[in-house]
Amino acid sequence: AQSVAQPEDQVNVAEGNPLTVKCTYSVSGNPYLFWYVQYPNRGLQFLLKYITGDNLVKGSYGFEAEFNKSQTSFHLKKPSALVSDSALYFCAGPLSGGYNKLIFGAGTRLAVHP
Amino acid sequence: EAQVTQNPRYLITVTGKKLTVTCSQNMNHEYMSWYRQDPGLGLRQIYYSMNVEVTDKGDVPEGYKVSRKEKRNFPLILESPSPNQTSLYFCASSLRGGRVSSYEQYFGPGTRLTVT
């Protein structure tokens, strides 16, 4: 079955430290992968995407993600966390055979402490 | 300002009373979609629309209806709501359906629905 998994419900990190939010995938064909962020009481916002090419993808707000085909992972990273990065993060990927259906992970809550 | 709007933002209703949640986008997007968000389950797609008069089921369509009579609007209809439809609902849109670009979706602020 195709899936996108986020193994951690919550990630805690101190401000200024690097952060990683994990995502693994199981989709057939070429994996197109995405990260979205949800701030409190807001809708989801697109952060970045991997389509093809460089395995390190840069996105909004200083975030980047590393695509690793051998480990079937697409982890979200940031070198220095900010308190304002505290939010709910979703990894997503399409079901094969249809560009229109996105599978979302369950979400990971990132808490950055001062 | 480019945006997706939803109304109402909060709704408490009773079982069986028909309701409609409206969604409108001002970006001339062809593709629109409805999701529900439940704790521990992420977002699940309810219905989507590739363009006017073209709609299709997502992963959890049971108990919902949609229509797309105009490009900018994509209302979600619950004919007979039940408590298991208590959830946070999001409308989203993107420029084109059927292409990788369709995954860059713009989301509305959400509608929190409680069915008692």
XYZ file of C-alpha atoms in Angstrom:
230
model
C 0.000 0.000 0.000
C 1.194 3.481 -0.744
C 1.823 5.609 2.282
C 3.621 8.533 3.783
C 4.675 8.141 7.395
C 5.846 10.566 10.015
C 7.230 8.435 12.838
C 7.282 11.174 15.466
C 4.168 12.783 16.930
C 6.213 15.577 18.443
C 9.707 16.971 18.155
C 11.165 19.257 20.802
C 14.188 21.423 20.108
C 15.863 24.391 21.734
C 15.952 27.669 19.870
C 19.138 27.984 17.849
C 19.665 24.244 17.558
C 19.241 22.339 14.302
C 15.932 20.570 13.775
C 14.851 17.516 11.819
C 11.301 16.355 11.184
C 11.218 12.875 9.711
C 9.194 11.485 6.824
C 9.364 8.127 5.092
C 7.419 7.136 2.037
C 6.198 4.152 0.174
C 4.873 5.211 -3.204
C 5.288 3.574 -6.550
C 6.933 5.242 -9.511
C 8.825 8.505 -9.193
C 8.232 9.894 -5.745
C 6.983 13.445 -5.686
C 7.152 14.613 -2.092
C 6.026 17.734 -0.308
C 6.150 19.440 3.034
C 3.374 21.658 4.361
C 3.237 23.609 7.628
C 0.177 24.469 9.699
C 0.390 27.307 12.180
C -2.219 27.489 14.968
C -5.713 28.304 13.706
C -4.500 28.529 10.134
C -4.718 26.429 7.002
C -1.757 24.527 5.621
C 0.976 26.390 3.798
C 3.240 24.894 1.151
C 6.899 24.747 2.253
C 8.813 22.843 -0.388
C 8.711 19.977 -2.847
C 10.910 17.314 -4.371
C 10.171 16.458 -7.989
C 13.484 15.426 -9.470
C 17.079 16.553 -9.530
C 19.074 17.609 -6.484
C 18.399 15.577 -3.391
C 18.614 18.665 -1.198
C 15.630 20.908 -1.714
C 15.393 24.416 -0.325
C 12.089 25.968 0.645
C 10.439 28.786 2.519
C 11.475 30.218 5.909
C 14.965 28.687 5.762
C 13.746 25.103 5.639
C 15.264 22.433 3.468
C 14.595 18.757 2.932
C 16.821 15.887 1.959
C 15.509 13.196 -0.344
C 17.133 9.798 0.206
C 16.003 7.136 -2.209
C 17.834 4.231 -0.566
C 16.244 5.017 2.795
C 12.938 6.122 1.240
C 13.029 9.235 3.359
C 12.376 12.928 2.903
C 13.345 14.590 6.162
C 12.711 18.282 6.788
C 15.602 20.232 8.273
C 16.618 23.658 9.436
C 20.079 24.616 10.688
C 18.885 26.926 13.463
C 15.370 26.672 14.893
C 13.253 29.675 15.852
C 10.447 29.769 18.402
C 8.209 30.943 15.541
C 8.855 27.628 13.740
C 6.628 25.907 16.299
C 3.806 24.415 14.260
C 2.362 21.210 12.851
C 4.271 19.819 9.870
C 2.886 17.466 7.260
C 4.706 15.390 4.708
C 2.692 14.478 1.614
C 2.946 12.551 -1.605
C 0.632 11.615 -4.461
C -1.085 8.339 -5.033
C 0.227 6.793 -8.194
C -1.976 7.005 -11.219
C -3.455 10.312 -10.226
C -1.864 13.651 -9.662
C -4.959 14.763 -7.893
C -4.834 12.673 -4.749
C -2.369 13.585 -2.083
C -1.582 11.297 0.831
C -0.683 13.179 3.986
C 1.270 11.888 6.916
C -0.326 12.131 10.346
C 1.665 15.264 11.132
C 4.489 16.095 13.517
C 4.176 18.839 16.063
C 7.375 20.843 16.351
C 7.927 22.702 19.614
C 10.862 25.094 19.746
C 11.716 26.231 23.272
C 13.447 29.519 24.070
C -5.007 39.365 -1.777
C -4.923 35.848 -3.203
C -6.794 33.584 -0.860
C -9.151 30.725 -0.211
C -12.048 31.586 2.071
C -14.357 29.266 3.952
C -17.581 29.914 5.816
C -18.501 29.384 8.494
C -15.289 29.028 10.482
C -17.068 27.303 13.347
C -20.327 25.378 13.308
C -22.176 23.341 15.896
C -25.174 21.425 14.624
C -27.358 18.447 15.414
C -27.555 15.060 13.765
C -29.537 15.060 10.552
C -29.736 18.787 9.947
C -28.473 19.557 6.467
C -25.609 22.007 6.219
C -23.337 23.573 3.640
C -19.798 24.816 4.077
C -18.827 27.299 1.399
C -15.416 27.615 -0.207
C -14.311 30.320 -2.583
C -10.985 31.163 -4.220
C -10.008 34.320 -6.078
C -6.989 32.968 -7.958
C -8.788 31.541 -11.000
C -7.620 28.077 -10.015
C -9.000 25.103 -11.892
C -8.440 22.501 -9.190
C -10.222 22.497 -5.838
C -10.413 19.945 -3.078
C -11.934 19.258 0.336
C -10.073 17.574 3.186
C -10.912 16.630 6.711
C -8.317 16.682 9.452
C -8.590 14.364 12.438
C -6.020 13.862 15.225
C -3.515 11.164 14.373
C -4.888 10.720 10.860
C -3.495 13.727 9.053
C -5.563 15.091 6.197
C -7.840 12.893 4.167
C -9.317 13.960 0.878
C -13.100 13.992 0.654
C -13.804 15.211 -2.882
C -11.954 17.107 -5.541
C -12.786 18.998 -8.701
C -10.622 19.339 -11.775
C -12.744 22.135 -13.213
C -16.308 23.404 -13.493
C -18.813 20.536 -13.501
C -16.005 17.972 -13.006
C -15.879 16.377 -9.569
C -14.623 13.065 -8.212
C -14.416 11.160 -4.960
C -11.415 11.273 -2.701
C -10.621 8.770 0.013
C -13.516 9.456 2.392
C -16.520 10.666 0.349
C -19.283 8.882 2.259
C -21.827 11.276 3.730
C -20.677 14.270 1.678
C -21.698 15.931 -1.563
C -20.059 18.663 -3.604
C -20.845 20.765 -6.630
C -18.768 22.954 -8.919
C -21.069 25.217 -10.889
C -18.647 28.127 -10.932
C -14.885 28.095 -11.110
C -14.382 30.044 -7.899
C -16.804 28.140 -5.631
C -16.753 24.582 -4.337
C -19.298 24.053 -1.543
C -19.291 20.975 0.676
C -22.727 19.635 1.546
C -23.634 17.332 4.413
C -27.164 16.147 3.720
C -27.605 14.362 7.053
C -24.667 15.038 9.348
C -23.669 12.471 11.931
C -21.362 12.738 14.955
C -18.554 10.910 13.116
C -18.380 13.887 10.763
C -17.218 16.093 13.611
C -13.885 17.298 12.297
C -11.802 20.169 10.985
C -12.445 20.747 7.308
C -10.143 22.416 4.817
C -10.774 23.588 1.302
C -7.794 23.897 -1.027
C -7.139 25.010 -4.576
C -4.343 24.905 -7.102
C -3.738 26.234 -10.555
C -4.177 23.052 -12.560
C -5.293 19.527 -11.916
C -3.613 16.510 -13.462
C -0.136 17.966 -13.229
C 2.625 18.020 -10.664
C 1.959 21.717 -10.205
C -1.393 20.796 -8.733
C 0.260 19.710 -5.533
C 1.169 23.254 -4.580
C -2.153 23.790 -2.990
C -3.482 26.883 -1.251
C -5.560 26.116 1.799
C -8.432 27.950 3.396
C -8.389 28.718 7.155
C -10.527 25.712 8.059
C -14.029 25.069 9.360
C -14.421 23.358 12.699
C -17.637 21.338 12.639
C -19.225 19.693 15.656
C -22.212 17.399 15.176
C -24.066 16.470 18.350
